[in-house]
Amino acid sequence: MRIVVAGAAGFIGSHLVERLLRDGHTVVGLDNFASGSRANLTALVSHPAFSFIEHDITRPLPPLGTCDRIYNLACPASPIDFGPRPLEILAVCSQGVWNLAELARRAGARFLQASTSEIYGDPQEHPQRETYWGHVNPIGPRSCYDEGKRFAEAWLTACARQHGLAVRIARIFNTYGPQMRADDGRMLPTFIVQALRGEPLTVHGDGSQTRSFCYVSDLVDGLVRLMESDVTAPVNLGNPAEITILAAAREVLELTGSRSEIRFVSRPADDPRIRCPDITRARTLLGWEPQVSRRDGFARTIAWFRQRC
Ligand code: UDP
């Protein structure tokens, strides 16, 4: 198949491109390097079935030829991006999605949107099922991303209803692995880099808030399964093994062998208190289940960062 991946230079996008090339597909990658990096493309650019176009999806798309599938992973997704770039994020989730959906409609392609657990906000249902409508502050510091991704789901659902567009919606929970940005502000790369440098690990609040961490190869497998399925309802993709942030910090210290201390610092506004996916839908409809344990995945990620710190 000929497949377009928007956000190809991003953390998840670059792993997805690698998987699709391994599966024998031809891939056209788009990215404007808003949060992705050229380094993530280094191993891909020499592949004969891969081509790359530097492009901002909020602008009219260049001619891309025929395509069978479009994966949209283009969007800054780290909480540190939400403060300085809210309008850019809202534009990517609205105009950007519109442009890609138009391409899909004209090409008769199937479209997979990388949505997010953030659409559930600070959840009042736990674990979160796809039927939960969420608890989102529409004007809070995270609203550009939360509401942007909610709008994208609404837009694509409308395209499916009005134009018959074949849409798949993956609600991605916290994902980690090699090729995350060391400075992207997210918990795991921050803690790993701090541990390897012997600096204090900055735990927000008292660290009792929870997250559930999914290794990137598991997530990518879920994306491909969803795209190739006939499931048109949103599907949670994440690892339901839930852990407090404080326990995650201790695990990083143990696995790195670091003697860094833990420093408790103030917690960002609207930081969700708990997060854990109910993956019954992915299990039953896609036959998908995470394979990589957190300890194994953390260890692989630490090994990758160790080479670079
Ligand atoms: N966090 C932390 N210290 C850091 C970075 C993040 O304690 O240096 C916390 C953050 O407040 C949140 C959790 O770790 O409760 C996960 O944050 P991350 O930015 O990785 O992802 P989120 O799930 O918030 O999008």
XYZ file of C-alpha atoms and ligand atoms in Angstrom:
334
model
C 0.000 0.000 0.000
C 0.965 3.665 -0.364
C 0.676 5.290 3.035
C 0.954 8.925 4.164
C 2.197 9.523 7.720
C 1.780 13.082 9.008
C 4.107 13.710 11.931
C 6.658 11.238 10.532
C 9.590 12.868 12.352
C 7.890 12.687 15.738
C 8.466 10.119 18.432
C 5.560 7.795 17.597
C 5.449 8.784 13.906
C 9.021 7.704 13.233
C 8.475 4.321 14.921
C 5.296 3.868 12.870
C 7.102 4.673 9.591
C 9.776 2.121 10.439
C 7.132 -0.542 11.096
C 5.221 0.233 7.879
C 8.412 0.052 5.797
C 9.263 -3.265 7.480
C 5.804 -4.509 6.479
C 6.650 -3.721 2.826
C 4.624 -0.546 2.295
C 5.589 2.637 0.478
C 5.515 5.564 2.897
C 5.352 9.307 2.333
C 6.250 11.186 5.511
C 5.197 14.765 6.294
C 6.510 16.887 9.144
C 7.369 20.532 9.794
C 9.703 19.704 12.725
C 7.507 21.667 15.135
C 8.251 19.003 17.727
C 9.721 16.156 15.664
C 13.393 15.942 14.814
C 15.538 15.228 11.780
C 17.494 12.742 13.878
C 14.384 10.525 14.063
C 14.475 10.248 10.248
C 18.168 9.370 9.923
C 17.613 5.619 9.770
C 14.634 5.986 7.405
C 15.659 8.452 4.682
C 17.876 5.982 2.815
C 15.041 3.429 2.537
C 13.975 3.217 -1.130
C 10.264 3.012 -0.223
C 10.338 6.151 1.954
C 10.031 9.741 0.811
C 9.811 12.786 3.013
C 8.256 16.219 2.486
C 8.882 19.019 4.979
C 5.424 20.516 5.320
C 3.083 22.141 7.844
C -0.298 20.390 7.546
C -2.169 23.601 8.388
C -1.051 24.891 4.937
C -2.534 23.546 1.676
C -1.000 20.146 1.069
C 1.433 19.588 -1.812
C 0.432 17.020 -4.480
C 0.944 13.645 -2.819
C -0.331 11.302 -5.537
C -2.497 8.348 -4.723
C -2.698 6.944 -1.232
C -4.502 4.097 0.495
C -3.989 5.058 4.126
C -3.334 8.274 6.053
C -2.073 8.197 9.629
C -2.239 11.573 11.356
C 0.260 11.833 14.205
C 1.120 15.483 13.578
C 0.714 17.588 16.737
C 2.955 18.865 19.534
C 1.859 16.620 22.410
C 3.994 17.452 25.433
C 2.494 19.604 28.198
C 5.495 21.962 27.909
C 4.336 22.823 24.378
C 0.849 23.811 25.531
C 1.928 27.090 27.178
C 3.963 28.710 24.392
C 2.110 27.308 21.336
C -1.641 26.993 22.032
C -2.789 28.560 18.754
C -0.468 26.392 16.671
C -1.795 23.283 18.433
C -5.424 24.294 17.849
C -4.650 25.019 14.183
C -2.994 21.609 13.695
C -5.997 19.878 15.279
C -8.520 21.810 13.172
C -7.158 23.159 9.861
C -4.505 20.438 9.744
C -7.032 17.652 10.243
C -9.368 19.296 7.708
C -6.591 19.354 5.072
C -5.639 15.717 5.640
C -9.290 14.597 5.710
C -9.820 16.319 2.352
C -6.838 14.453 0.956
C -8.304 11.189 2.266
C -11.691 11.971 0.731
C -10.247 12.775 -2.689
C -7.946 9.746 -2.645
C -10.544 7.358 -1.212
C -8.051 6.608 1.569
C -8.684 5.333 5.069
C -7.783 7.834 7.819
C -6.444 7.093 11.296
C -6.400 9.938 13.793
C -4.019 9.859 16.738
C -6.370 11.023 19.447
C -5.473 10.923 23.099
C -6.411 10.031 26.655
C -6.367 13.809 27.213
C -9.850 13.957 25.713
C -10.988 12.417 29.035
C -9.423 15.364 30.917
C -9.124 14.889 34.686
C -11.334 11.799 34.647
C -14.144 11.024 37.053
C -14.450 7.488 35.713
C -11.621 5.059 36.357
C -10.282 3.256 34.422
C -11.403 5.207 31.382
C -13.626 3.434 28.875
C -14.273 4.795 25.392
C -17.893 5.452 26.375
C -16.781 8.072 28.948
C -17.318 11.649 27.677
C -14.621 13.217 29.792
C -14.074 16.021 32.282
C -12.172 18.756 30.476
C -11.570 22.386 31.408
C -12.251 24.222 28.114
C -10.227 27.294 29.105
C -7.433 25.701 31.174
C -3.717 25.536 30.324
C -4.154 22.143 28.610
C -7.328 23.068 26.735
C -5.597 23.790 23.412
C -4.588 20.137 23.234
C -7.560 18.509 24.991
C -10.202 20.491 23.138
C -8.184 20.449 19.899
C -8.114 16.660 19.944
C -11.802 16.539 20.878
C -12.577 18.837 17.942
C -10.548 16.572 15.630
C -12.617 13.568 16.736
C -15.804 15.568 16.108
C -14.591 16.755 12.699
C -13.625 13.283 11.514
C -16.844 11.761 12.836
C -18.729 14.395 10.818
C -16.632 13.559 7.722
C -17.527 9.895 8.203
C -21.235 10.734 8.523
C -21.447 13.310 5.757
C -18.920 12.014 3.221
C -18.598 8.364 4.165
C -14.908 8.868 5.018
C -13.367 5.702 6.495
C -12.134 6.950 9.869
C -10.308 5.191 12.702
C -9.750 6.935 16.055
C -7.000 5.750 18.410
C -7.070 7.263 21.915
C -3.430 6.992 22.853
C -2.422 6.853 26.519
C 1.062 7.733 27.811
C 3.592 6.151 25.479
C 7.358 6.023 25.850
C 10.516 4.588 24.326
C 13.642 5.469 22.385
C 13.548 8.670 20.299
C 11.617 10.716 22.831
C 13.046 14.219 23.088
C 15.338 14.481 26.110
C 14.000 17.989 26.729
C 10.336 17.378 25.951
C 9.352 17.905 29.574
C 7.519 14.627 29.916
C 8.012 12.512 32.949
C 10.041 9.608 31.672
C 12.717 11.353 29.568
C 13.002 14.026 32.272
C 13.518 11.490 35.061
C 15.923 9.353 33.028
C 18.112 12.289 32.019
C 18.083 13.646 35.576
C 19.010 10.215 36.971
C 21.836 9.695 34.474
C 23.254 13.159 35.212
C 23.003 12.710 38.968
C 20.524 15.596 39.234
C 17.420 15.550 41.478
C 14.310 13.943 39.958
C 11.612 16.617 39.894
C 8.401 14.950 41.053
C 5.365 17.232 40.644
C 3.244 17.557 43.788
C 3.488 14.590 46.151
C 3.780 12.154 43.223
C 0.541 10.353 44.081
C -0.993 11.102 40.674
C -1.013 8.042 38.413
C -0.282 7.222 34.794
C -0.129 4.002 32.760
C 2.865 3.691 30.428
C 2.846 1.852 27.100
C 6.018 0.920 25.209
C 6.116 2.411 21.731
C 6.334 -0.873 19.748
C 3.135 -2.084 21.451
C 1.399 1.175 20.653
C 2.468 1.103 16.991
C 1.180 -2.453 16.681
C -2.172 -1.278 18.044
C -2.304 1.575 15.528
C -1.681 -0.765 12.594
C -4.236 -3.289 13.846
C -6.842 -0.571 14.276
C -6.193 0.897 10.837
C -6.588 -2.509 9.185
C -9.685 -3.421 11.200
C -13.285 -2.505 10.466
C -13.664 -0.808 13.862
C -14.974 2.721 13.376
C -15.601 3.520 17.061
C -12.753 5.122 19.069
C -10.353 2.625 20.644
C -8.141 3.165 23.719
C -4.536 2.096 23.163
C -2.362 2.017 26.256
C -0.904 -0.252 28.878
C -3.287 -0.624 31.827
C -0.429 -1.222 34.323
C -1.001 1.902 36.445
C 1.690 3.418 38.669
C 2.108 6.570 40.760
C 4.598 9.124 39.529
C 6.591 8.742 42.743
C 6.853 4.965 42.238
C 7.900 5.563 38.611
C 10.656 7.914 39.820
C 11.889 5.233 42.236
C 11.840 2.646 39.437
C 13.984 4.913 37.253
C 16.465 5.377 40.121
C 16.665 1.630 40.625
C 17.055 0.772 36.929
C 19.689 3.450 36.278
C 21.531 2.720 39.523
C 21.479 6.476 40.138
C 21.960 8.058 43.566
C 19.972 11.154 42.609
C 17.544 12.431 45.209
C 13.832 12.978 44.621
C 12.770 16.631 44.793
C 9.094 17.503 45.174
C 8.171 20.580 43.124
C 4.869 22.320 42.387
C 2.320 20.491 40.293
C 1.057 22.051 37.022
C -2.550 23.284 36.931
C -5.149 20.808 35.659
C -2.665 17.937 35.782
C -4.923 14.822 35.679
C -4.922 13.014 39.044
C -5.382 9.514 37.657
C -5.181 7.891 34.252
C -5.567 4.280 33.194
C -7.082 2.838 30.033
C -9.761 0.200 29.921
C -8.535 -1.760 26.886
C -11.377 -4.270 26.663
C -12.345 -2.897 23.244
C -8.802 -3.240 21.839
C -8.477 -6.722 23.340
C -11.759 -8.036 21.993
C -12.007 -6.209 18.652
C -8.335 -6.014 17.636
C -6.858 -8.955 19.537
C -4.356 -6.404 20.874
C -2.567 -6.508 24.191
C 0.669 -4.798 25.291
C 3.590 -7.246 25.275
C 6.420 -5.215 26.819
C 6.475 -4.912 30.605
C 7.177 -1.524 32.144
C 10.489 -2.648 33.667
C 11.676 -4.051 30.355
C 10.511 -0.981 28.432
C 12.005 1.436 30.979
C 15.304 -0.489 30.786
C 15.370 -0.312 26.960
C 14.595 3.403 27.067
C 17.272 4.042 29.688
C 19.820 2.158 27.539
C 18.951 4.408 24.581
C 19.300 7.604 26.614
C 22.552 6.361 28.191
C 24.157 6.388 24.719
C 23.194 10.025 24.314
C 23.673 11.624 27.748
N 5.762 14.902 35.959
C 6.608 15.026 37.060
N 7.866 15.529 36.861
C 8.327 15.898 35.617
C 7.455 15.759 34.513
C 6.173 15.251 34.718
O 6.254 14.682 38.198
O 9.473 16.363 35.536
C 4.398 14.387 36.188
C 3.284 15.252 35.575
O 2.871 16.282 36.462
C 2.193 14.217 35.373
C 2.967 12.938 35.075
O 4.296 13.150 35.554
O 1.454 14.050 36.565
C 3.027 12.611 33.593
O 3.410 13.791 32.937
P 3.791 13.799 31.398
O 4.155 15.221 31.053
O 4.796 12.744 31.097
O 2.472 13.373 30.623
P 0.923 13.757 30.774
O 0.305 12.467 31.134
O 0.729 14.791 31.857
O 0.547 14.259 29.440
